[in-house]
XYZ file of C-alpha atoms in Angstrom:
693
model
C 107.873 67.063 99.586
C 104.819 67.395 101.851
C 107.047 68.493 104.733
C 108.775 71.148 102.605
C 105.421 72.495 101.398
C 104.152 72.660 104.980
C 107.284 74.521 106.152
C 106.953 76.964 103.246
C 103.268 77.539 104.013
C 103.852 78.167 107.738
C 106.745 80.511 107.041
C 104.681 82.455 104.505
C 101.787 82.784 106.966
C 104.131 84.065 109.672
C 105.637 86.556 107.233
C 102.194 87.881 106.233
C 101.097 88.102 109.868
C 104.174 90.193 110.765
C 103.760 92.312 107.632
C 100.087 93.054 108.318
C 100.872 93.904 111.919
C 103.671 96.228 110.784
C 101.337 97.940 108.296
C 98.735 98.387 111.026
C 101.232 99.980 113.421
C 102.664 102.189 110.680
C 99.214 103.508 109.765
C 98.254 104.024 113.414
C 101.440 105.897 114.279
C 101.264 108.006 111.117
C 97.859 109.197 112.409
C 99.582 110.144 115.702
C 97.830 107.357 117.595
C 99.154 104.598 119.861
C 97.790 101.032 119.675
C 95.311 100.332 122.476
C 97.375 97.530 124.033
C 100.357 99.840 124.505
C 98.083 102.755 125.434
C 96.553 100.799 128.345
C 100.013 100.130 129.792
C 100.708 103.885 129.771
C 97.696 104.873 131.882
C 98.854 106.296 135.195
C 97.328 108.658 137.680
C 99.332 110.231 140.487
C 97.916 110.865 143.957
C 98.420 114.608 143.599
C 95.321 116.501 142.594
C 97.331 119.220 140.871
C 96.280 119.084 137.156
C 99.668 120.294 135.883
C 101.492 117.455 137.657
C 98.978 114.903 136.375
C 99.311 116.179 132.792
C 103.100 116.180 133.025
C 103.218 112.590 134.270
C 100.720 111.460 131.657
C 102.729 113.117 128.867
C 105.869 111.351 130.091
C 104.083 107.991 129.964
C 102.753 108.809 126.490
C 106.313 109.502 125.410
C 107.465 106.177 126.885
C 104.584 104.372 125.164
C 105.514 106.015 121.860
C 109.081 104.779 122.179
C 107.790 101.282 122.985
C 105.675 101.401 119.825
C 108.760 102.437 117.825
C 110.730 99.490 119.217
C 107.941 97.037 118.402
C 107.656 98.451 114.901
C 111.395 98.004 114.292
C 111.169 94.464 115.653
C 108.311 93.662 113.264
C 110.159 95.068 110.267
C 113.315 93.131 111.098
C 111.456 89.815 111.432
C 109.436 90.550 108.300
C 112.609 90.987 106.260
C 114.125 87.861 107.772
C 111.054 85.769 107.013
C 110.818 87.177 103.511
C 114.299 85.926 102.685
C 113.430 82.600 104.306
C 110.386 82.364 102.009
C 112.609 83.002 98.975
C 115.032 80.244 99.968
C 112.221 77.761 100.656
C 110.594 78.579 97.325
C 113.893 77.864 95.609
C 114.002 74.464 97.324
C 110.451 73.688 96.205
C 111.259 74.572 92.603
C 114.026 71.976 92.644
C 111.960 69.207 94.276
C 108.628 69.766 92.492
C 107.836 69.743 88.822
C 106.602 72.932 87.217
C 102.947 71.841 87.207
C 103.112 70.677 90.825
C 104.760 73.920 91.863
C 102.092 76.016 90.124
C 99.293 73.988 91.735
C 100.785 74.283 95.224
C 101.356 78.035 94.828
C 97.775 78.601 93.693
C 96.358 76.740 96.703
C 98.593 78.576 99.148
C 97.872 81.960 97.552
C 94.124 81.417 97.978
C 94.589 80.619 101.673
C 96.905 83.601 102.137
C 94.424 85.944 100.429
C 91.631 84.827 102.732
C 93.794 85.281 105.830
C 94.907 88.734 104.637
C 91.290 89.792 104.101
C 90.338 88.678 107.614
C 93.307 90.460 109.162
C 92.568 93.606 107.148
C 89.044 93.749 108.585
C 90.349 93.293 112.128
C 93.019 95.964 111.678
C 90.479 98.377 110.230
C 88.415 98.077 113.404
C 91.556 98.540 115.500
C 92.489 101.692 113.585
C 89.078 103.205 114.235
C 89.331 102.221 117.901
C 92.786 103.798 118.268
C 91.615 107.042 116.652
C 88.652 107.232 119.028
C 90.994 106.962 122.037
C 93.006 110.027 120.956
C 96.139 111.190 119.225
C 98.762 110.663 121.918
C 101.717 109.514 119.825
C 104.832 111.674 120.354
C 107.374 111.849 117.532
C 110.902 110.938 118.577
C 113.559 113.636 118.348
C 117.314 113.137 118.729
C 118.832 114.726 121.781
C 121.074 117.035 119.745
C 117.997 118.500 117.989
C 116.177 119.382 121.242
C 116.765 123.007 122.125
C 117.679 124.100 125.618
C 115.627 126.901 127.082
C 116.993 129.841 129.011
C 120.465 129.158 127.712
C 122.904 131.990 128.146
C 124.652 132.762 124.875
C 127.923 134.657 125.177
C 129.128 136.772 122.254
C 131.984 135.179 120.332
C 135.057 137.013 119.225
C 135.388 137.452 115.479
C 138.402 135.777 113.921
C 139.928 136.616 110.593
C 140.571 133.471 108.638
C 140.745 132.206 105.097
C 137.283 131.288 103.717
C 136.689 127.557 103.826
C 135.594 125.465 100.879
C 132.060 125.466 102.209
C 131.993 129.279 102.330
C 133.430 129.411 98.819
C 130.606 127.216 97.594
C 128.098 129.539 99.304
C 129.583 132.529 97.485
C 129.304 130.687 94.172
C 125.617 130.175 94.824
C 125.096 133.930 94.866
C 126.506 134.311 91.350
C 124.031 132.003 89.591
C 122.470 133.221 86.373
C 118.961 134.612 86.184
C 116.675 135.120 83.231
C 117.993 138.653 82.735
C 121.721 137.877 83.095
C 121.689 134.772 80.894
C 123.469 134.860 77.544
C 120.832 135.707 74.891
C 122.511 133.377 72.376
C 122.136 130.411 74.740
C 118.842 128.483 74.397
C 116.496 128.675 77.396
C 116.592 125.804 79.914
C 112.818 125.353 79.675
C 110.276 125.607 76.863
C 106.738 126.277 78.037
C 104.129 124.773 75.698
C 101.439 124.704 78.355
C 98.407 126.940 78.005
C 97.526 126.794 81.706
C 100.850 127.482 83.457
C 102.924 130.652 83.590
C 106.531 130.143 84.662
C 107.934 132.591 87.193
C 111.530 133.457 88.015
C 111.485 130.733 90.667
C 110.491 128.096 88.105
C 113.207 129.347 85.783
C 115.807 129.019 88.552
C 114.758 125.392 89.232
C 114.995 124.376 85.570
C 118.281 126.249 85.106
C 119.969 124.108 87.758
C 119.537 120.999 85.592
C 118.343 117.456 86.296
C 121.408 116.442 88.368
C 121.072 119.228 90.941
C 120.260 117.999 94.460
C 118.373 120.373 96.791
C 119.396 120.533 100.415
C 118.131 117.291 101.996
C 116.203 117.270 105.277
C 117.854 116.278 108.526
C 118.773 112.610 108.745
C 116.671 110.183 110.778
C 119.349 108.259 112.670
C 116.878 105.710 114.028
C 115.939 104.607 110.508
C 119.611 104.643 109.499
C 120.536 102.337 112.392
C 117.681 100.034 111.432
C 118.923 99.813 107.825
C 122.455 99.219 109.069
C 121.231 96.261 111.121
C 119.639 94.675 108.065
C 122.767 95.252 105.979
C 124.938 93.767 108.741
C 122.843 90.604 108.799
C 123.046 90.305 105.012
C 126.854 90.298 105.226
C 126.777 87.616 107.894
C 124.414 85.451 105.858
C 126.573 85.829 102.775
C 129.666 84.634 104.640
C 127.736 81.791 106.284
C 126.494 80.470 102.944
C 129.893 80.878 101.309
C 131.404 78.507 103.848
C 128.425 76.136 104.046
C 128.078 75.091 100.405
C 131.708 74.249 99.676
C 130.772 70.696 98.763
C 128.129 71.912 96.314
C 130.680 74.228 94.710
C 133.189 71.418 94.348
C 130.505 69.325 92.648
C 129.711 72.207 90.277
C 133.396 72.664 89.419
C 133.628 68.986 88.513
C 130.778 69.453 86.009
C 132.157 70.478 82.616
C 130.360 73.482 81.079
C 130.720 75.169 77.739
C 132.848 78.352 78.163
C 130.434 80.430 76.091
C 127.471 79.384 78.233
C 129.437 80.142 81.391
C 130.320 83.636 80.141
C 126.677 84.296 79.245
C 125.509 83.192 82.705
C 128.022 85.460 84.465
C 127.171 88.450 82.268
C 123.379 88.136 82.352
C 122.254 86.358 85.530
C 123.190 88.878 88.219
C 120.610 87.931 90.848
C 122.261 84.715 92.097
C 123.221 84.797 95.759
C 121.598 88.159 96.577
C 118.559 86.787 98.442
C 120.320 86.037 101.723
C 120.411 87.881 105.083
C 121.189 87.096 108.766
C 123.055 84.890 111.351
C 126.210 85.694 113.320
C 129.385 83.830 112.308
C 132.896 83.255 113.650
C 134.754 85.373 111.121
C 136.661 87.707 113.464
C 137.712 90.108 110.689
C 134.119 90.614 109.539
C 132.837 91.001 113.096
C 135.570 93.531 113.906
C 134.682 95.505 110.774
C 130.997 95.564 111.689
C 131.811 96.492 115.295
C 133.905 99.466 114.179
C 131.104 100.661 111.929
C 128.551 100.293 114.711
C 130.690 102.283 117.131
C 131.182 104.985 114.522
C 127.446 105.226 113.899
C 126.711 105.567 117.607
C 129.275 108.352 117.955
C 128.239 110.101 114.749
C 126.537 113.453 115.006
C 124.628 115.210 112.316
C 126.700 117.894 110.655
C 125.448 121.425 110.908
C 123.610 122.377 107.748
C 125.042 124.918 105.315
C 121.649 126.473 104.647
C 119.158 125.885 101.885
C 120.723 125.900 98.410
C 117.416 127.081 96.941
C 116.079 130.594 97.287
C 112.684 131.206 98.838
C 111.153 131.747 95.397
C 112.730 128.546 94.038
C 111.602 126.486 97.037
C 108.071 127.845 96.621
C 108.152 127.057 92.893
C 109.415 123.521 93.561
C 106.592 122.805 96.015
C 104.126 124.207 93.499
C 105.480 121.990 90.700
C 104.999 118.903 92.894
C 101.262 119.638 92.956
C 100.899 119.973 89.176
C 98.494 117.281 87.972
C 97.462 118.511 84.515
C 100.995 119.302 83.312
C 103.877 117.037 82.279
C 107.591 117.878 82.342
C 109.813 116.056 79.843
C 113.562 116.432 79.107
C 114.962 117.592 75.782
C 115.604 114.839 73.262
C 119.082 116.333 72.749
C 120.832 118.676 75.159
C 120.017 119.558 78.762
C 116.661 121.223 79.242
C 112.976 120.638 79.869
C 109.657 121.038 78.090
C 106.498 121.903 80.034
C 103.343 120.825 78.218
C 99.710 120.135 79.020
C 99.129 116.495 79.885
C 96.162 116.324 77.522
C 98.287 117.579 74.614
C 101.060 115.103 75.454
C 98.617 112.189 75.561
C 96.959 113.176 72.283
C 100.329 113.345 70.496
C 101.393 109.915 71.744
C 97.998 108.371 71.036
C 97.970 109.746 67.479
C 101.296 107.961 66.916
C 100.415 104.596 68.440
C 97.008 104.508 66.714
C 98.729 104.472 63.326
C 97.751 101.030 61.938
C 100.819 100.916 59.693
C 103.162 100.859 62.712
C 101.170 99.654 65.742
C 98.411 97.150 66.415
C 96.060 97.230 69.406
C 96.260 94.088 71.571
C 92.744 92.694 71.950
C 93.358 90.469 75.012
C 96.008 92.163 77.187
C 95.261 89.834 80.117
C 96.691 86.780 78.344
C 99.312 88.544 76.191
C 102.174 88.074 78.666
C 101.413 84.397 79.239
C 101.356 83.818 75.475
C 104.776 85.472 75.111
C 106.148 83.355 77.969
C 104.819 80.248 76.245
C 106.517 81.230 72.995
C 109.828 81.843 74.776
C 109.499 78.489 76.567
C 108.903 76.696 73.262
C 111.919 78.481 71.788
C 114.175 77.496 74.706
C 112.940 73.928 74.484
C 113.648 73.784 70.747
C 117.180 75.155 71.152
C 118.008 73.657 74.553
C 121.459 72.620 73.284
C 122.372 76.343 73.117
C 121.134 77.185 76.628
C 122.018 75.985 80.088
C 119.301 75.191 82.595
C 120.119 78.389 84.513
C 119.684 80.527 81.385
C 116.477 78.714 80.483
C 114.970 79.463 83.907
C 116.265 83.031 83.817
C 114.670 83.815 80.426
C 111.136 83.718 81.895
C 110.477 86.687 84.175
C 107.544 85.733 86.398
C 107.033 89.390 87.404
C 107.059 90.733 83.844
C 104.596 93.435 82.835
C 103.968 95.557 79.783
C 106.600 97.961 78.542
C 105.672 101.617 78.387
C 105.753 104.251 75.676
C 106.908 107.813 76.254
C 107.904 110.801 74.164
C 110.768 113.294 74.336
C 110.442 116.638 72.609
C 112.950 117.577 69.900
C 113.809 121.030 71.189
C 116.349 121.515 68.367
C 113.518 121.621 65.797
C 111.252 124.532 66.821
C 110.407 125.208 63.184
C 108.499 121.886 63.142
C 106.589 122.675 66.363
C 108.899 120.545 68.529
C 108.205 117.059 67.117
C 108.457 114.083 69.444
C 110.755 111.089 69.562
C 108.699 108.065 70.614
C 110.508 105.461 72.680
C 109.209 102.088 73.821
C 110.901 101.056 77.038
C 111.357 97.325 77.453
C 112.233 97.478 81.153
C 110.344 94.740 82.960
C 108.707 93.482 79.758
C 108.477 89.747 78.907
C 111.102 90.079 76.146
C 113.644 92.122 78.136
C 115.818 89.184 79.181
C 115.872 87.496 75.789
C 116.819 90.904 74.346
C 119.745 91.084 76.797
C 120.840 87.611 75.704
C 120.748 88.660 72.027
C 122.771 91.813 72.697
C 125.352 89.799 74.649
C 126.103 87.750 71.534
C 125.512 90.506 68.961
C 127.510 93.461 70.293
C 130.989 91.861 69.729
C 130.103 91.443 66.029
C 129.533 95.160 65.431
C 133.241 95.609 64.680
C 132.705 93.530 61.530
C 130.576 96.312 59.992
C 133.113 98.375 57.989
C 131.133 101.629 57.745
C 129.693 101.758 61.269
C 130.965 104.402 63.679
C 131.368 103.425 67.315
C 131.845 106.901 68.781
C 133.374 110.338 68.147
C 136.909 109.106 68.827
C 136.713 106.628 65.964
C 135.230 109.324 63.712
C 138.186 111.637 64.445
C 140.642 108.843 63.608
C 138.909 108.315 60.270
C 139.051 112.060 59.537
C 142.755 112.143 60.387
C 143.551 109.091 58.233
C 141.581 110.512 55.289
C 143.395 113.866 55.583
C 146.784 112.161 55.534
C 145.821 110.266 52.370
C 144.754 113.484 50.629
C 147.946 115.239 51.657
C 149.967 112.563 49.835
C 148.092 113.123 46.560
C 149.562 115.616 44.059
C 146.361 117.184 42.763
C 143.400 115.972 44.849
C 139.988 116.883 43.402
C 137.750 119.457 45.143
C 135.344 117.959 47.623
C 131.865 118.593 48.989
C 131.099 117.689 52.606
C 127.769 115.887 52.898
C 125.654 114.659 55.790
C 122.507 112.560 55.525
C 119.893 111.819 58.143
C 117.562 108.805 57.956
C 114.082 109.879 59.014
C 112.402 107.583 61.595
C 114.919 104.814 60.945
C 113.965 102.347 63.686
C 110.238 101.828 62.896
C 110.857 101.847 59.107
C 113.430 99.043 58.910
C 112.392 96.120 56.726
C 112.488 93.232 59.209
C 112.928 90.569 56.533
C 116.071 92.322 55.318
C 117.129 92.972 58.912
C 116.860 89.297 59.878
C 118.773 88.282 56.763
C 121.503 90.809 57.619
C 121.752 89.400 61.144
C 121.937 85.865 59.796
C 124.840 86.783 57.509
C 126.559 88.546 60.403
C 126.190 85.546 62.743
C 127.495 83.199 60.026
C 130.811 85.100 60.063
C 131.569 83.957 63.622
C 134.547 81.686 64.119
C 132.759 79.745 66.873
C 129.014 79.574 66.094
C 127.823 79.138 69.678
C 124.894 79.578 70.161
C 123.547 78.554 66.781
C 122.530 81.136 64.221
C 119.006 79.721 64.010
C 118.423 80.178 67.743
C 119.589 83.799 67.625
C 117.483 84.630 64.558
C 114.397 83.078 66.115
C 115.038 85.008 69.339
C 115.264 88.274 67.376
C 112.045 87.374 65.581
C 110.307 86.918 68.943
C 111.410 90.356 70.157
C 110.249 91.975 66.912
C 106.850 90.294 66.843
C 106.101 90.351 70.592
C 107.092 93.936 71.385
C 104.060 94.976 73.458
C 103.837 98.210 75.425
C 101.238 100.253 77.263
C 100.295 103.912 77.259
C 97.433 105.395 79.277
C 95.749 101.989 79.610
C 96.036 101.107 75.910
C 98.200 98.057 75.099
C 99.692 97.999 71.602
C 102.139 95.862 69.637
C 104.611 97.295 67.118
C 104.103 95.804 63.668
C 106.973 97.223 61.591
C 110.628 97.866 62.303
C 112.002 97.763 65.815
C 111.435 99.857 68.906
C 114.189 102.021 70.380
C 113.910 100.554 73.868
C 115.154 96.911 73.634
C 118.775 96.186 74.538
C 119.670 94.895 71.068
C 117.794 97.591 69.091
C 120.903 99.607 68.141
C 122.901 96.543 67.094
C 119.979 95.196 65.078
C 119.470 98.555 63.345
C 123.187 98.877 62.539
C 123.298 95.404 61.001
C 120.115 95.982 58.993
C 121.073 99.415 57.617
C 124.558 98.157 56.769
C 123.018 95.575 54.421
C 120.159 97.739 53.121
C 122.157 100.947 52.514
C 125.915 100.867 53.225
C 126.834 97.773 51.226
C 124.774 98.925 48.219
C 126.270 102.426 48.271
C 129.879 101.227 48.495
C 129.373 98.390 45.991
C 130.819 98.614 42.486
C 127.291 98.257 41.084
C 126.623 101.807 42.291
C 127.085 103.965 39.150
C 128.396 106.881 41.241
C 130.630 104.912 43.588
C 133.786 106.632 42.216
C 132.553 110.028 43.495
C 132.448 108.816 47.134
C 135.822 109.174 48.856
C 134.496 108.670 52.392
C 131.332 107.100 53.807
C 130.711 106.557 57.539
C 127.526 106.119 59.546
C 126.537 106.431 63.208
C 123.034 105.018 63.633
C 120.906 107.276 61.379
C 123.548 109.998 60.781
C 125.768 109.563 57.707
C 128.856 111.593 56.806
C 130.408 111.485 53.370
C 132.946 113.250 51.137
C 131.833 113.810 47.528
C 134.197 114.607 44.657
C 131.625 115.122 41.908
C 129.508 118.158 41.049
C 126.510 119.373 43.014
C 124.109 118.207 40.294
C 125.613 114.722 40.384
C 125.276 114.761 44.171
C 121.540 115.548 43.918
C 121.175 112.738 41.392
C 122.898 110.353 43.828
C 120.608 111.589 46.616
C 117.594 110.618 44.529
C 119.109 107.196 43.859
C 119.754 106.797 47.611
C 116.078 107.431 48.394
C 115.100 104.771 45.868
C 117.041 101.965 47.580
C 114.292 101.261 50.104
C 110.695 102.504 49.913
C 110.467 103.085 53.701
C 113.836 104.698 54.477
C 113.885 108.364 53.494
C 116.999 110.582 53.600
C 117.458 114.303 54.185
C 120.669 115.920 52.924
C 122.892 118.795 54.026
C 125.909 119.911 51.986
C 128.728 122.442 52.287
C 132.067 123.135 50.659
C 133.552 124.707 53.807
C 132.333 123.037 57.007
C 129.496 120.845 58.192
C 128.283 119.482 61.542
C 128.239 115.744 62.172
C 127.643 114.041 65.518
C 128.984 116.522 68.095
C 131.883 117.906 65.995
C 132.132 120.324 63.081
C 134.235 119.097 60.153
C 135.907 121.754 57.977
C 138.125 121.833 54.898
C 141.647 123.034 55.753
C 144.060 123.048 52.826
C 143.967 119.646 51.223
C 142.650 117.809 54.289
C 139.965 118.042 56.926
C 139.921 119.247 60.521
C 137.438 118.696 63.341
C 136.469 120.807 66.335
C 133.942 120.576 69.130
C 130.495 122.054 68.508
C 127.219 122.308 70.380
C 123.725 121.693 69.112
C 120.965 124.305 68.910
C 119.289 122.933 72.062
C 122.456 122.648 74.179
C 122.031 124.936 77.196
C 125.658 124.367 78.372
C 124.377 123.414 81.824
C 126.834 122.005 84.370
C 126.296 120.796 87.899
C 126.479 123.785 90.257
C 128.775 123.632 93.315
C 125.816 124.563 95.507
C 124.264 121.164 94.797
C 123.859 118.741 97.676
C 126.314 116.307 96.099
C 129.805 115.635 97.530
C 132.455 118.246 96.752
C 134.581 115.753 94.805
C 131.801 115.415 92.212
C 131.832 119.114 91.387
C 135.623 119.200 91.505
C 135.962 116.610 88.765
C 133.650 118.383 86.308
C 136.142 120.934 84.811
C 138.798 118.335 83.984
C 136.274 115.876 82.550
C 134.631 118.574 80.407
C 137.966 119.812 79.061
C 139.012 116.232 78.365
C 135.806 115.789 76.390
C 136.466 119.018 74.464
C 140.075 118.056 73.748
C 138.978 114.600 72.610
C 136.537 116.151 70.152
C 139.151 118.231 68.337
C 141.634 117.066 65.724
C 144.014 119.937 66.607
C 145.376 119.419 70.117
C 145.995 123.143 70.589
C 142.268 123.722 70.681
C 141.766 121.786 73.887
C 145.034 122.255 75.824
C 144.145 125.652 77.241
C 145.742 127.780 74.525
């Protein structure tokens, strides 16, 4: 053990020494300076007294010294990456040989020594940086030979040839036909809503926002030296992967002889995706792999940068884009629904989010954020220890993310509700949070059970099948009663779910499994942890959600579907409902409900009041029509005795598609028309609507 710790410590010190040296050289060269050691080797003075010859020779030596600095920098980066992967592998060995307490103690001692060494090296490098700047800025940036321009080159006029325009020229012509603010359809919503009091959007800003979030401006010229460096690292990773795959055959045979539960094995494969990705380096004897890498290397050496097709942004748009990069007091957020952006003052955005998270009924301020993550890790560890029969050792180790931090809260503007001053949808992202991995584990076991919920909609395709089946049933009836199309919306469903009822609904759902692995108790306790330990940060304030569930965790949608099915759907479609016989159809997608009502309008309003009385927190808004009504992304209408569905767009849908002038590959733009028409055809019950007729 002592030997392994010593090897790990020495390797870590070497890695930090290379990393600090690389940082020093990067900073020096970014300031157009050359390190003094390399600068001294480049000093040369010719015997000629002519100043022009002396300056020319000195500039040539400065150029050679700059290239030497580049080579040393690449060497340092390569060895830093190699040592970093070596540190990872040694740390993995230590975790196996040492207990958890011993490992923590050793890491703390080594980290203190490393911090002291880093501080000493930082002071030394700071003095070196000042020394290099005092010598002068002699670093010369490297330029590929095909970029250097030849002087006094005789250019002969070329004969014009008549030919068919190429695809590239066709894409250039399309760029000239883009819409402006004046030529845009007045019925189409604008691509940007300006709520800022300090910014005025020009035509250039409008053109940037109109192109959409997927548009790629013309990239700068490629740096082939950096590309070759990245290729070398990738090549070594492939060689390491093959070397390890052949080296640990005996370990694999031993693992195959160990009998594992199939459910645990499926969970490990689906969730733990980081195994085997921390390797890089040595050359092997696999001739096929070496031939493949050799062909790629030859192709990279012979590759030349393609001539650019010009900037795909106008001068005004490029100026507006550079100006937007410097905005500090303004925030740009996407539409909650549709493709578009909202520009708002940062102070207004922060005040709206803070007013929401300071609501004591929904959120609670965390008093000791410094120990909150460790407390959550301890609770997850106790849970995994209590239900260790349901978890493998790999899953138990994977559940605790050592690099976890707080989640973050953000807001998207509801551009489809301008009458309410564009309210916000508040989302708590669980990415990188302490409960992210246990949430992934819950969703892995919970998502297959969603098909057991009879009134839940999976997507638009399932909704269209239900509409078609209902229409066929009505066609078979002799005198079907008149119907009213109804849609309900549950206001703020996620934070208003009763968690006691939600946990009970999940328990009943898990009890319906044929093979109860893992146990229901372990899953319920895991869900309870994610509900009670959902901490997030906004503008330095750490809060914990007290009621309902956040929208960010992986299992949030499945949990909400199971809870609302028990709280609402089962009660509505139960025979104890006095108006059950008026409901011919009832389906729900998250917080959007579609129903067909056969009673009168007064009876419908009475049922709506009863629906709002089922749960004191869940409130419903209603929309009715006897002709047609919008639900999800389709409009459902009454046709004869049955129903029909057609594609529709929301009030904030700007109908924005990726422009061919984008810097993406041509095949991406070429696939857009067919995919869009397939989406339109799939959203219509009548096939003639989407087949081009």
